[in-house]
Short mmCIF file of C-alpha atoms and ligand atoms in Angstrom, two decimals:
data_model
loop_
_atom_site.label_atom_id
_atom_site.label_comp_id
_atom_site.label_asym_id
_atom_site.label_seq_id
_atom_site.Cartn_x
_atom_site.Cartn_y
_atom_site.Cartn_z
CA MET A 1 23.05 -5.80 16.83
CA ASN A 2 21.64 -3.03 14.70
CA PRO A 3 20.00 -1.23 17.17
CA LEU A 4 17.77 0.40 14.90
CA PHE A 5 16.41 -3.36 14.45
CA ALA A 6 17.06 -4.54 17.68
CA GLY A 7 14.47 -1.77 19.19
CA LEU A 8 11.85 -2.59 16.79
CA GLY A 9 8.30 -4.90 18.09
CA THR A 10 6.50 -6.98 15.24
CA THR A 11 4.64 -5.31 12.99
CA ILE A 12 1.34 -4.85 14.20
CA PHE A 13 -0.02 -6.79 11.18
CA GLU A 14 2.10 -9.80 11.77
CA ALA A 15 1.01 -9.55 15.81
CA MET A 16 -2.62 -9.38 15.32
CA SER A 17 -2.60 -12.05 12.84
CA ALA A 18 -1.08 -14.49 15.25
CA ARG A 19 -3.37 -12.98 18.04
CA ALA A 20 -6.57 -13.66 15.89
CA ARG A 21 -5.09 -17.43 14.74
CA ALA A 22 -3.98 -17.92 18.63
CA THR A 23 -7.70 -16.58 19.56
CA GLY A 24 -9.82 -17.69 16.93
CA ALA A 25 -10.70 -14.57 16.28
CA ILE A 26 -12.07 -13.04 12.85
CA ASN A 27 -9.07 -11.49 11.22
CA LEU A 28 -10.51 -7.96 9.73
CA GLY A 29 -6.81 -6.92 10.51
CA GLN A 30 -4.54 -7.52 8.18
CA GLY A 31 -5.36 -6.93 4.78
CA PHE A 32 -5.81 -9.61 2.51
CA PRO A 33 -8.69 -11.45 0.47
CA ASP A 34 -9.83 -14.93 1.97
CA GLY A 35 -11.12 -15.48 -2.10
CA ARG A 36 -8.61 -17.49 -4.42
CA GLY A 37 -8.42 -14.88 -6.74
CA PRO A 38 -9.05 -14.91 -10.65
CA GLU A 39 -8.30 -18.45 -11.81
CA ASP A 40 -6.65 -17.70 -15.03
CA VAL A 41 -3.78 -15.76 -13.60
CA LEU A 42 -3.51 -18.89 -10.77
CA ALA A 43 -3.74 -20.91 -14.27
CA GLU A 44 -1.19 -19.15 -15.84
CA ALA A 45 1.57 -19.15 -13.02
CA ALA A 46 0.92 -23.11 -12.85
CA ARG A 47 1.44 -23.48 -16.74
CA ALA A 48 4.49 -21.30 -15.99
CA LEU A 49 5.79 -23.08 -13.27
CA LEU A 50 5.35 -26.55 -15.25
CA GLU A 51 6.45 -25.59 -18.62
CA ASP A 52 8.96 -22.68 -18.81
CA SER A 53 12.11 -21.92 -16.96
CA ASN A 54 12.31 -21.77 -13.39
CA GLN A 55 16.00 -20.78 -13.29
CA TYR A 56 16.96 -17.03 -12.77
CA PRO A 57 15.32 -14.60 -15.02
CA PRO A 58 16.80 -11.46 -15.85
CA MET A 59 18.13 -9.42 -13.00
CA ALA A 60 15.53 -6.29 -13.74
CA GLY A 61 12.44 -8.55 -14.49
CA THR A 62 11.44 -10.57 -17.46
CA PRO A 63 11.22 -8.39 -21.00
CA ALA A 64 7.36 -9.68 -20.94
CA LEU A 65 6.42 -8.16 -17.27
CA ARG A 66 8.25 -5.22 -17.67
CA GLN A 67 6.69 -4.68 -21.15
CA ALA A 68 2.88 -5.50 -19.52
CA VAL A 69 3.87 -2.97 -16.86
CA ALA A 70 4.54 0.05 -19.27
CA ASP A 71 1.28 -0.90 -21.30
CA HIS A 72 -0.88 -1.47 -18.72
CA TYR A 73 -0.62 2.33 -17.49
CA ARG A 74 -0.07 3.80 -20.73
CA MET A 75 -3.64 2.08 -21.18
CA HIS A 76 -4.95 2.72 -17.46
CA GLN A 77 -3.31 6.11 -16.43
CA GLY A 78 -1.69 7.80 -19.92
CA LEU A 79 1.44 7.16 -18.78
CA ASP A 80 4.39 6.81 -21.66
CA LEU A 81 6.43 4.22 -19.57
CA GLU A 82 8.98 2.19 -21.85
CA ALA A 83 9.45 -1.24 -20.57
CA SER A 84 13.42 -0.73 -19.66
CA GLU A 85 11.97 2.26 -16.96
CA VAL A 86 10.33 -0.61 -15.40
CA ILE A 87 12.25 -3.07 -12.54
CA VAL A 88 10.09 -5.49 -11.37
CA THR A 89 11.10 -6.08 -7.38
CA SER A 90 9.66 -9.62 -4.82
CA GLY A 91 6.82 -7.09 -3.81
CA ALA A 92 6.50 -3.30 -3.35
CA THR A 93 7.96 -4.05 0.09
CA GLU A 94 11.16 -4.48 -1.96
CA ALA A 95 10.91 -1.62 -4.41
CA LEU A 96 10.22 0.32 -1.10
CA ALA A 97 13.61 -1.29 -0.04
CA ALA A 98 15.36 -0.80 -3.00
CA ALA A 99 14.37 2.57 -3.81
CA ILE A 100 15.32 3.91 -0.55
CA PHE A 101 19.02 2.16 0.01
CA ALA A 102 19.61 3.65 -3.93
CA LEU A 103 17.81 7.49 -3.16
CA VAL A 104 18.57 8.28 0.46
CA THR A 105 22.09 9.11 1.77
CA PRO A 106 23.03 9.55 5.53
CA GLY A 107 21.55 12.79 6.45
CA ASP A 108 19.23 13.60 3.68
CA GLU A 109 15.36 14.26 4.72
CA VAL A 110 12.82 12.59 3.82
CA VAL A 111 8.80 13.97 3.66
CA MET A 112 6.36 11.57 4.90
CA PHE A 113 2.69 11.58 5.52
CA GLN A 114 1.20 9.96 9.04
CA PRO A 115 -0.49 8.05 9.62
CA LEU A 116 2.39 6.02 7.41
CA TYR A 117 2.63 2.34 6.27
CA ASP A 118 4.78 0.10 8.71
CA ALA A 119 8.37 -0.28 6.51
CA TYR A 120 8.58 3.05 5.71
CA LEU A 121 10.02 4.84 8.77
CA PRO A 122 12.86 1.62 9.66
CA LEU A 123 13.77 1.54 5.70
CA VAL A 124 14.73 5.42 5.86
CA ARG A 125 16.32 5.33 9.31
CA ARG A 126 18.35 2.29 7.97
CA ALA A 127 19.31 4.14 4.98
CA GLY A 128 20.49 7.48 7.47
CA GLY A 129 17.71 9.14 6.27
CA ILE A 130 15.94 11.61 8.51
CA ALA A 131 12.13 11.63 8.59
CA ARG A 132 9.90 15.16 8.34
CA LEU A 133 6.59 13.85 9.16
CA VAL A 134 3.28 15.53 7.95
CA ARG A 135 0.68 14.76 10.61
CA LEU A 136 -2.58 13.93 9.23
CA GLU A 137 -6.15 13.92 10.85
CA PRO A 138 -9.09 12.53 10.47
CA PRO A 139 -11.59 12.76 9.17
CA GLY A 140 -10.36 14.54 5.67
CA TRP A 141 -6.54 13.01 6.29
CA ARG A 142 -5.70 16.63 3.90
CA ILE A 143 -2.68 17.76 3.33
CA THR A 144 -1.86 21.38 3.31
CA ALA A 145 0.72 23.85 1.96
CA ALA A 146 1.09 25.02 5.05
CA ALA A 147 1.95 21.34 6.60
CA LEU A 148 4.75 20.69 3.64
CA ALA A 149 6.32 24.28 4.25
CA ALA A 150 6.65 23.78 7.77
CA VAL A 151 9.06 19.89 6.91
CA ALA A 152 11.04 21.70 3.99
CA SER A 153 14.26 22.20 4.09
CA ASP A 154 17.87 22.56 1.97
CA ARG A 155 18.11 18.91 3.03
CA THR A 156 14.76 17.59 1.77
CA ARG A 157 15.68 15.04 -0.94
CA LEU A 158 12.63 12.62 -0.76
CA VAL A 159 8.88 12.67 -0.93
CA LEU A 160 6.94 9.44 0.19
CA LEU A 161 3.87 9.29 -0.55
CA ASN A 162 1.37 6.97 -0.63
CA SER A 163 -2.06 7.00 -2.55
CA PRO A 164 -4.71 5.75 -1.99
CA LEU A 165 -3.31 6.17 1.31
CA ASN A 166 -3.32 3.01 3.82
CA PRO A 167 -4.51 2.81 6.48
CA THR A 168 -7.48 5.75 5.59
CA GLY A 169 -8.37 4.57 2.41
CA THR A 170 -8.49 8.09 1.12
CA MET A 171 -7.10 9.38 -2.16
CA ILE A 172 -4.96 11.93 -2.17
CA GLY A 173 -6.58 14.67 -4.18
CA PRO A 174 -5.65 16.49 -7.46
CA ASP A 175 -4.70 19.78 -5.55
CA GLU A 176 -2.77 18.05 -3.09
CA LEU A 177 -0.92 16.33 -5.71
CA ALA A 178 -0.47 19.51 -7.33
CA LEU A 179 1.24 20.77 -4.17
CA ILE A 180 3.03 18.16 -4.12
CA ALA A 181 4.44 18.35 -7.83
CA ASP A 182 5.33 21.98 -6.56
CA PHE A 183 6.79 21.22 -3.79
CA CYS A 184 9.10 18.63 -5.08
CA ILE A 185 10.35 20.66 -8.09
CA ALA A 186 10.45 23.77 -5.78
CA HIS A 187 13.51 21.37 -3.27
CA ASP A 188 14.70 19.55 -6.29
CA ALA A 189 13.27 16.44 -4.30
CA ILE A 190 12.26 13.20 -5.78
CA ALA A 191 8.55 12.06 -5.38
CA MET A 192 8.61 7.99 -4.45
CA CYS A 193 4.87 7.10 -4.90
CA ASP A 194 3.72 4.20 -3.00
CA GLU A 195 0.94 3.07 -5.58
CA VAL A 196 0.24 -0.51 -4.48
CA TRP A 197 -3.79 0.95 -4.38
CA GLU A 198 -4.07 1.99 -7.58
CA HIS A 199 -6.93 -0.17 -8.59
CA VAL A 200 -9.16 -0.84 -5.95
CA VAL A 201 -10.70 3.05 -6.01
CA PHE A 202 -14.37 2.95 -5.47
CA ASP A 203 -17.58 4.93 -6.68
CA GLY A 204 -16.31 5.58 -10.16
CA ALA A 205 -12.90 7.36 -8.58
CA GLN A 206 -9.90 7.30 -11.12
CA HIS A 207 -6.81 6.88 -9.80
CA GLN A 208 -4.36 9.63 -10.05
CA SER A 209 -0.24 9.07 -10.48
CA LEU A 210 2.16 12.03 -9.41
CA MET A 211 4.26 11.01 -12.26
CA ALA A 212 1.84 12.59 -14.72
CA LEU A 213 1.86 15.86 -13.37
CA PRO A 214 3.80 18.67 -15.12
CA GLY A 215 7.38 18.54 -14.45
CA MET A 216 7.31 15.17 -12.54
CA ARG A 217 8.00 12.55 -15.34
CA GLU A 218 11.90 12.96 -14.41
CA ARG A 219 11.75 13.09 -11.18
CA THR A 220 9.32 10.22 -9.79
CA VAL A 221 9.34 7.27 -8.80
CA LYS A 222 6.07 4.99 -9.25
CA ILE A 223 6.07 1.73 -7.37
CA GLY A 224 2.83 -0.94 -7.75
CA SER A 225 2.12 -4.26 -6.59
CA ALA A 226 0.92 -7.69 -8.09
CA GLY A 227 -0.65 -8.78 -4.69
CA LYS A 228 -3.17 -5.83 -4.33
CA ILE A 229 -4.01 -6.44 -8.55
CA PHE A 230 -4.99 -9.53 -8.37
CA SER A 231 -5.80 -10.13 -5.08
CA LEU A 232 -3.12 -12.45 -4.32
CA THR A 233 -0.95 -10.74 -1.65
CA GLY A 234 1.28 -13.90 -1.21
CA TRP A 235 2.66 -13.58 -4.51
CA LYS A 236 5.41 -10.35 -3.80
CA VAL A 237 5.78 -9.88 -7.30
CA GLY A 238 5.79 -5.66 -7.36
CA TRP A 239 7.72 -3.12 -9.61
CA MET A 240 9.22 0.47 -9.41
CA CYS A 241 8.78 2.74 -12.49
CA ALA A 242 11.16 5.81 -13.17
CA ALA A 243 13.65 7.41 -15.81
CA PRO A 244 16.63 6.52 -17.06
CA VAL A 245 18.60 7.87 -14.81
CA ILE A 246 16.77 7.29 -11.87
CA SER A 247 16.09 3.57 -12.19
CA SER A 248 19.77 2.54 -13.46
CA VAL A 249 20.21 3.31 -9.72
CA LEU A 250 17.34 1.53 -8.48
CA ALA A 251 18.77 -1.49 -10.30
CA LYS A 252 21.72 -1.72 -8.65
CA ALA A 253 20.05 -1.14 -4.99
CA HIS A 254 17.51 -4.30 -5.87
CA GLN A 255 20.61 -6.73 -7.81
CA PHE A 256 21.68 -7.02 -3.94
CA LEU A 257 18.47 -7.05 -1.94
CA THR A 258 16.77 -10.02 -3.84
CA PHE A 259 18.32 -10.04 -7.42
CA THR A 260 15.39 -11.28 -9.56
CA THR A 261 11.94 -12.85 -8.66
CA PRO A 262 10.03 -15.89 -9.33
CA PRO A 263 9.99 -16.04 -12.69
CA ASN A 264 6.17 -18.23 -13.11
CA LEU A 265 4.74 -15.26 -11.21
CA GLN A 266 6.61 -13.07 -13.22
CA ALA A 267 4.57 -15.03 -16.19
CA ALA A 268 1.34 -14.36 -14.55
CA ALA A 269 1.68 -11.09 -13.54
CA ALA A 270 2.31 -10.11 -17.19
CA TYR A 271 -0.62 -11.87 -17.97
CA GLY A 272 -2.91 -10.75 -15.79
CA LEU A 273 -1.85 -6.71 -16.48
CA GLY A 274 -3.38 -7.83 -20.53
CA LYS A 275 -6.25 -8.34 -19.11
CA ASP A 276 -9.69 -6.34 -19.94
CA ILE A 277 -10.98 -3.64 -18.14
CA GLY A 278 -14.10 -6.32 -17.04
CA TYR A 279 -12.06 -7.43 -14.77
CA PHE A 280 -10.74 -4.52 -13.02
CA GLU A 281 -14.13 -3.07 -12.87
CA GLY A 282 -15.38 -6.26 -11.46
CA MET A 283 -12.44 -6.06 -8.95
CA ARG A 284 -13.63 -3.25 -8.13
CA ALA A 285 -17.59 -3.53 -7.82
CA GLY A 286 -17.00 -6.52 -5.51
CA TYR A 287 -14.67 -5.10 -3.19
CA GLN A 288 -17.10 -2.27 -3.36
CA ARG A 289 -19.78 -3.96 -2.22
CA SER A 290 -17.94 -5.58 0.35
CA ARG A 291 -16.56 -2.37 1.86
CA ASP A 292 -21.07 -1.12 1.49
CA ARG A 293 -22.05 -4.19 3.81
CA LEU A 294 -19.27 -4.40 6.33
CA ALA A 295 -20.34 0.03 6.71
CA GLY A 296 -24.02 -0.55 6.62
CA GLY A 297 -23.85 -3.40 9.62
CA LEU A 298 -21.33 -1.45 11.48
CA GLY A 299 -23.69 2.09 11.33
CA ALA A 300 -26.74 -0.34 12.41
CA LEU A 301 -24.83 -1.12 15.51
CA GLY A 302 -24.33 2.14 16.28
CA TYR A 303 -20.69 3.09 14.74
CA VAL A 304 -19.21 5.98 13.10
CA VAL A 305 -17.44 4.97 9.67
CA LEU A 306 -15.24 7.27 8.11
CA PRO A 307 -15.62 7.42 4.46
CA SER A 308 -13.37 4.77 2.87
CA ALA A 309 -13.29 6.02 -1.48
CA ALA A 310 -9.78 2.94 -1.85
CA THR A 311 -8.16 0.17 -0.29
CA TYR A 312 -9.77 -2.68 1.11
CA PHE A 313 -10.20 -0.52 4.51
CA LEU A 314 -12.89 1.13 6.57
CA SER A 315 -12.24 3.30 9.71
CA LEU A 316 -14.38 3.18 12.70
CA ASP A 317 -14.37 6.84 14.69
CA LEU A 318 -14.58 5.76 18.21
CA ALA A 319 -15.06 8.99 20.39
CA ALA A 320 -17.95 9.57 17.51
CA SER A 321 -19.16 5.71 18.01
CA GLY A 322 -19.68 6.50 21.64
CA VAL A 323 -16.97 4.18 22.53
CA ALA A 324 -14.48 5.75 25.68
CA MET A 325 -11.26 3.43 25.09
CA ASP A 326 -8.75 4.56 22.76
CA ASP A 327 -7.85 2.68 19.42
CA VAL A 328 -5.46 0.11 21.24
CA THR A 329 -7.23 -0.47 24.21
CA PHE A 330 -10.96 -1.23 21.74
CA ALA A 331 -8.84 -3.17 19.97
CA ASN A 332 -7.82 -5.65 22.44
CA TRP A 333 -10.79 -5.29 23.78
CA LEU A 334 -12.73 -6.38 20.37
CA ILE A 335 -9.98 -9.00 19.86
CA GLU A 336 -10.40 -10.74 23.49
CA GLU A 337 -14.07 -10.02 24.55
CA ALA A 338 -15.75 -10.06 20.84
CA GLY A 339 -13.65 -11.81 18.75
CA VAL A 340 -12.82 -9.86 15.73
CA ALA A 341 -9.46 -8.66 14.70
CA THR A 342 -8.93 -5.12 13.96
CA ILE A 343 -5.41 -2.55 13.48
CA PRO A 344 -5.53 0.24 15.55
CA VAL A 345 -4.22 3.35 13.50
CA SER A 346 -2.19 4.85 15.97
CA ALA A 347 0.56 2.18 14.83
CA PHE A 348 0.58 4.26 11.98
CA TYR A 349 2.06 7.21 13.69
CA ALA A 350 5.97 7.58 14.78
CA ALA A 351 4.77 10.24 17.05
CA ASP A 352 1.78 12.51 18.70
CA PRO A 353 -0.99 9.41 17.34
CA VAL A 354 -4.15 10.07 16.47
CA THR A 355 -5.70 7.30 18.68
CA SER A 356 -9.50 7.21 18.31
CA VAL A 357 -9.36 5.26 14.81
CA VAL A 358 -9.38 1.79 14.26
CA ARG A 359 -9.19 0.35 10.63
CA LEU A 360 -11.11 -2.70 9.45
CA CYS A 361 -10.81 -5.48 6.11
CA PHE A 362 -13.90 -6.11 4.43
CA ALA A 363 -11.89 -7.82 1.52
CA LYS A 364 -13.98 -10.88 2.62
CA GLN A 365 -16.71 -13.12 1.68
CA ASP A 366 -19.53 -11.70 3.32
CA ALA A 367 -20.43 -14.52 5.44
CA THR A 368 -17.15 -13.63 7.17
CA LEU A 369 -18.28 -9.90 7.31
CA ASP A 370 -21.62 -11.19 8.89
CA SER A 371 -20.24 -13.39 11.29
CA ALA A 372 -17.93 -10.74 12.19
CA LEU A 373 -20.80 -7.93 12.32
CA GLU A 374 -22.56 -10.41 14.43
CA ARG A 375 -19.64 -10.47 16.92
CA MET A 376 -19.72 -7.01 17.05
CA ALA A 377 -22.97 -6.66 18.08
CA LYS A 378 -21.62 -7.12 21.53
CA ARG A 379 -20.07 -3.59 22.08
CA PRO A 380 -17.77 -2.42 24.92
N1 LIG B 401 2.72 -0.74 0.30
C1 LIG B 401 1.56 -0.26 1.00
C2 LIG B 401 0.67 0.93 1.16
C3 LIG B 401 1.09 -1.22 1.31
O1 LIG B 401 -1.13 -1.44 1.97
C4 LIG B 401 1.38 -2.81 1.16
C5 LIG B 401 0.77 -4.09 1.27
N2 LIG B 401 -0.44 -3.72 1.94
C6 LIG B 401 3.06 -3.16 0.24
C7 LIG B 401 3.66 -1.66 0.48
C8 LIG B 401 3.39 -4.00 0.50
O2 LIG B 401 3.14 -4.63 -0.70
P1 LIG B 401 3.80 -5.57 -1.52
O3 LIG B 401 2.86 -7.01 -0.32
O4 LIG B 401 3.85 -5.97 -3.22
O5 LIG B 401 4.98 -6.11 -0.73
N1 LIG B 402 -0.23 -4.16 3.33
C1 LIG B 402 -0.92 -5.21 4.37
C2 LIG B 402 -1.70 -4.36 5.62
O1 LIG B 402 -2.03 -3.21 5.36
C3 LIG B 402 -0.32 -6.04 5.42
C4 LIG B 402 1.26 -6.45 4.87
C5 LIG B 402 1.75 -6.46 6.08
O2 LIG B 402 1.33 -7.54 6.63
N2 LIG B 402 3.05 -6.51 5.87
O3 LIG B 402 -2.88 -4.88 6.29
#
């Protein structure tokens, strides 16, 4: 057995959801909404399933979805992508795997930021890459030039960036993006940008793509997910966008991972990406209300909530909240004693973890959030 995988545990998302199911806890751990998602997008998926072909679509994605992704980013982010530069994948998770396997060769160094999404490190290691980790800290979780300089080397190949950032709910700011762009250009590195949360941003913020910065168009892989854009996390339709010299190699890795993605879901994603701005604004406003409801309730219970600018998540600062437990102990206490599942943020660190923060998902119906708050009135 490959020791890289034999040594891995089950991801924290699956582990916490399984415990929530087993104990009847309210699941504010794994990030998924408990609503139905947009009815017209669901209807288009059902229509396509019944009326269109259910045989293999083209390997790089249906022409309609590739075009819809390019048009969508032109309209919403001012990017000048061609449909031919978009490769459709089975979720952003597959895009990450395909792009890492395509671009990282043994001994290449990959700069990543902790807290990091659980899939990144096992994939980079499986590709033979060497992780160079920049540690971010609460409450700001900011990237500095000094921290980047400390992980640079002549073997730097890739910078893997997640913005908006899961689990912190922060957005990488313009100054930090400029630092990263300078870094990539100076080291002739490729930027892989996991932007699955690009539409789930609050308080009127506008997502900014690293690809739009000067000099980055030709050296960025931009990854997105229909699951997040349409609040349908089980759909597993994603994509990766890059200039032809890169995307042609990404396609080669993709063809031997999944080859293709269900055609009816591609049709529905293509339809949904063309929805008018009102849909996206409405989705953001809804999640923002949920964020404020949970944050307000937790504040009233004496918890200190770190600011959440994006994603489905907010976090609690345990030390500032007067909880004398580390994050894992608190998350265990909360699921067993109060009946609410959360995610300890130390799970997003490979080394030297921040242990005083837990992540909660607010993408839930009001009644679910209110029940969780009632339960959380019991504090350790
Ligand atoms: N990257 C990040 C940062 C995520 O939060 C998620 C899922 N929440 C993914 C990738 C995976 O996306 P998908 O479900 O489309 O594979
Ligand atoms: N991205 C989701 C989260 O952060 C989980 C995805 C998964 O379970 N793999 O909660």
